[in-house]
Amino acid sequence: MGGKVAIVADRLGWEESRLIKSAPELGLEVEWANDESLCLGHEEAPSISAYDAILIRSRSYTRGGLLATLAESANIPTLNSARAIHACENKLELRTLLRDAGVPVTDFRLVLSRRDFERALTELPVPLVLKPVFGGMGKRVTLIRDTDTAQSVYDYVEDLGHGFEQACLVEPYLDGGTSVRCFVVGRELVAAAEFESAGGDWRSNAALGNQSRALAHDPEVVKVVDGVVDQLGEGVYGIDLFRTPRGPVVNEVNHAPAFKAVASATGADIPAAIVRYVQETLA
């Protein structure tokens, strides 16, 4: 089945270009729609009403979630759903949703003040990671190696101008330098790769250009991934896991994941998998 699909994004990057290039061979017409020029709000959403579906690829969780909300209101099939994007945006909401469903996540404490922060330091042993509740791509994630420097680190949080920015999580630092990026399309785990921190950066994050290698089939990983999709619904996700002695735990879920590094490491044709899934939603 054919159809016309918009990739809603703030820029046309490597991933978006590959999706547009792959689409005609699979019977779809895909084009970029700049997320800064849609002016959604009208109940018939005229700027996107000509599309049979839209694929949200805005790098901003907030922007993507708002656009998905209005597209869904106009009855346009939207990937990912607004509910899923908003859950991915809010690390606290995501962890709570998954933990309540029995999906393993990293331990954490919510920090809204220096008093919270000091208590977290007594409940969780250093080294610790301090990260914003809202944000992605490894930005403003700080490793606290000892309690002597912890208070100075928190000074920077207090200097941020808004409570939205000051909301943080404190989590144990899971040493080892390796995380697992799982790329999910629909319900299927189409590729998985291990990312290893490099160049002196302790953060293992695909967006930081870390080294990667393909990961063989792992039933424990598949079980956790299935649990995430059960809670968020089908979609296109980058699910980041850490390995621990008790098995893999969820660190983050990305609503518009990059896939260049995963595709390079595994050889998976991720653009084709996404386009085929979009076709299925239109059938």
C-alpha positions as a printed Julia matrix, in Angstrom:
283×3 Matrix{Float64}:
  0.0     0.0    0.0
  1.29    3.45  -0.91
  0.83    6.69   0.92
  2.29   10.08   1.65
  4.19   10.48   4.9
  5.8    13.5    6.54
  8.94   13.32   8.61
  8.36   16.12  11.1
 11.73   17.35  12.29
 13.74   20.49  12.99
 16.38   19.53  10.42
 17.06   17.03   7.66
 19.8    14.86   9.11
 21.5    11.63   8.06
 18.7     9.43   9.38
 15.91   11.47   7.81
 17.7    11.5    4.45
 18.02    7.71   4.51
 14.33    7.31   5.3
 13.35    9.57   2.41
 15.69    7.71   0.06
 14.42    4.25   1.07
 10.71    5.04   0.89
 10.03    4.96  -2.9
 11.48    1.47  -3.26
  8.92    0.3   -0.71
  5.98    2.17  -2.18
  5.81    5.24   0.06
  6.32    8.92  -0.61
  8.16   10.52   2.3
  9.13   14.16   2.64
 10.46   16.47   5.32
  8.12   18.88   7.1
  9.94   21.51   9.16
  8.53   21.36  12.67
  9.04   25.12  13.06
  6.53   26.03  10.34
  3.45   23.85  10.93
  1.47   26.26  13.13
 -0.75   23.46  14.43
 -3.86   24.13  16.48
 -6.62   24.33  13.87
 -8.84   21.28  14.39
 -8.31   20.16  10.78
 -4.52   20.75  10.9
 -4.28   22.1    7.31
 -0.46   22.13   7.27
 -0.32   18.33   7.65
 -3.79   17.22   6.5
 -2.44   16.07   3.12
 -0.34   13.38   4.77
 -1.54    9.85   5.47
  0.77    9.64   8.49
  3.52   11.6   10.19
  6.72   10.38  11.75
  7.92   12.63  14.59
 11.72   13.08  14.43
 12.09   16.39  16.29
 15.21   16.27  18.43
 13.35   18.14  21.17
 11.16   15.86  23.28
  8.98   18.82  24.23
  8.5    19.98  20.67
  7.85   16.46  19.4
  5.3    15.72  22.11
  3.37   18.92  21.48
  3.24   18.31  17.74
  2.17   14.68  18.22
 -0.64   15.79  20.55
 -2.11   18.1   17.92
 -1.6    15.67  15.03
 -3.44   12.97  16.93
 -6.22   15.43  17.72
 -6.62   15.92  13.97
 -6.91   12.12  13.54
 -3.65   11.8   11.6
 -1.76    8.56  12.36
  1.31    9.64  14.33
  4.52    7.84  15.23
  5.44    7.94  18.0
  2.35    8.64  20.05
  2.19   11.8   22.13
  1.87    9.69  25.27
  5.04    7.77  24.45
  7.03   10.89  23.59
  6.0    12.67  26.8
  6.98    9.59  28.83
 10.39    9.5   27.13
 10.88   13.22  27.79
 10.39   12.91  31.54
 12.98   10.54  33.02
 11.1    10.37  36.31
  7.79    9.52  34.65
  9.46    6.87  32.5
 11.25    5.22  35.41
  8.11    5.2   37.54
  5.95    3.81  34.72
  8.4     1.0   34.0
  9.22    0.2   37.63
  5.54   -0.07  38.54
  5.14   -2.55  35.69
  8.06   -4.69  36.86
 10.5    -3.55  34.18
 13.97   -3.12  35.74
 15.28    0.45  35.86
 18.23    2.12  37.53
 17.78    3.14  41.17
 17.2     6.86  41.58
 16.26    9.73  43.86
 14.38   12.83  42.77
 16.26   16.0   43.7
 14.35   19.29  43.8
 16.49   21.09  46.39
 19.86   20.98  48.13
 18.14   19.23  51.05
 17.0    16.49  48.65
 20.5    16.3   47.22
 22.16   15.92  50.61
 19.74   13.18  51.6
 20.36   11.35  48.32
 24.08   11.39  49.1
 23.39    9.54  52.35
 21.1     6.95  50.75
 23.16    6.14  47.65
 26.91    5.51  47.71
 29.3     7.46  45.49
 30.15    7.5   42.66
 26.81    8.92  41.58
 25.35   10.44  38.45
 23.39   13.69  38.55
 21.16   14.23  35.51
 18.28   16.52  34.56
 14.78   15.05  34.61
 14.17   16.72  31.25
 16.83   16.42  28.57
 18.76   14.05  26.37
 21.9    13.34  24.32
 24.01   13.17  27.5
 23.71   16.92  28.12
 24.23   18.18  31.71
 24.85   14.64  32.97
 27.51   14.85  35.69
 29.56   12.16  37.4
 30.09   12.78  41.12
 33.1    10.72  42.17
 33.3    11.79  45.81
 31.31   13.69  48.41
 33.97   16.42  48.69
 33.02   17.85  45.29
 29.3    17.04  45.39
 28.19   20.32  46.96
 30.16   22.37  44.44
 28.53   20.43  41.61
 25.09   21.21  43.0
 25.94   24.93  43.08
 25.62   24.91  39.3
 22.15   23.36  39.51
 20.99   26.06  41.92
 22.21   28.73  39.51
 19.92   27.48  36.74
 17.09   29.9   36.18
 14.0    27.72  36.29
 12.58   24.89  38.38
 12.07   22.93  35.15
 15.84   22.94  34.66
 16.67   22.34  38.33
 14.67   19.09  38.62
 17.26   16.31  38.69
 17.73   12.63  39.38
 20.6    11.17  41.35
 21.48    7.61  40.35
 24.25    5.12  41.12
 27.08    5.16  38.6
 27.06    1.78  36.9
 30.77    1.35  36.21
 32.04   -0.5   33.2
 31.75    2.05  30.41
 29.35   -0.02  28.31
 25.69    0.46  27.5
 23.4    -1.35  25.09
 21.38    0.56  22.48
 18.35   -1.4   21.32
 16.59   -0.16  18.21
 12.93   -1.11  18.17
 10.48   -0.79  15.28
  6.89   -1.68  16.1
  7.47   -4.42  18.64
 10.54   -5.88  16.98
 14.1    -5.49  18.2
 15.69   -4.94  14.79
 19.23   -4.14  15.97
 21.25   -4.0   19.16
 24.75   -2.69  19.76
 27.03   -2.12  22.71
 28.44    1.38  23.08
 31.7     1.86  24.86
 32.92    5.21  26.14
 35.98    6.52  24.35
 38.28    9.51  24.3
 38.24    9.99  28.05
 34.48   10.63  28.24
 32.9     8.38  30.88
 29.44    8.68  29.29
 28.49    5.77  27.0
 26.04    7.44  24.66
 25.55    6.95  20.92
 25.03   10.7   20.46
 28.55   11.3   21.78
 30.16    9.23  19.02
 31.27    6.36  21.26
 32.62    3.12  19.86
 30.08    0.42  19.08
 29.84   -3.25  18.2
 26.97   -5.55  17.33
 25.31   -7.44  20.17
 24.35  -11.09  19.74
 20.8   -12.21  20.59
 20.28  -11.97  24.34
 17.0   -13.26  25.82
 17.38  -11.01  28.89
 17.67   -7.93  26.7
 14.68   -9.01  24.6
 12.57   -9.48  27.74
 13.33   -5.97  29.0
 12.69   -4.44  25.57
  9.33   -6.23  25.36
  8.44   -4.83  28.79
  9.19   -1.28  27.65
  7.06   -1.62  24.51
  4.22   -3.12  26.57
  4.09    0.14  28.55
  4.74    2.71  25.81
  2.94    1.0   22.94
  4.34    0.11  19.55
  6.59    2.67  17.9
 10.14    3.52  16.9
 12.42    3.65  19.93
 16.04    3.7   20.93
 16.13    1.9   24.28
 19.35    2.34  26.26
 20.2    -0.34  28.8
 22.97   -0.88  31.32
 24.23   -4.3   32.28
 24.22   -5.02  36.02
 24.76   -8.15  38.16
 20.96   -8.51  38.33
 20.58   -8.23  34.56
 19.96   -5.37  32.12
 18.19   -2.27  33.41
 16.63    0.59  31.44
 18.47    3.88  31.48
 16.64    5.92  28.83
 14.19    5.56  25.96
 14.58    7.89  22.97
 11.54    8.95  20.97
 13.42    9.92  17.77
 16.59    7.85  17.99
 19.59    8.26  15.77
 20.53    5.0   14.11
 23.67    5.63  12.06
 25.97    4.04  14.62
 23.68    1.06  15.29
 23.18    0.42  11.58
 26.93    0.64  10.97
 27.72   -1.77  13.81
 25.05   -4.36  12.98
 24.46   -4.05   9.25
 20.7    -3.81   9.87
 18.64   -1.97   7.26
 16.89    0.24   9.78
 15.39    2.72   7.28
 13.66   -0.12   5.44
 12.34   -1.54   8.72
 10.86    1.84   9.68
  9.29    2.43   6.26
  7.73   -1.05   6.26
  6.31   -0.42   9.72
  4.79    2.89   8.6
  3.2     1.0    5.69
  1.67   -1.45   8.17
  0.1     1.4   10.14
 -1.58    2.61   6.93
 -2.92   -0.8    5.91
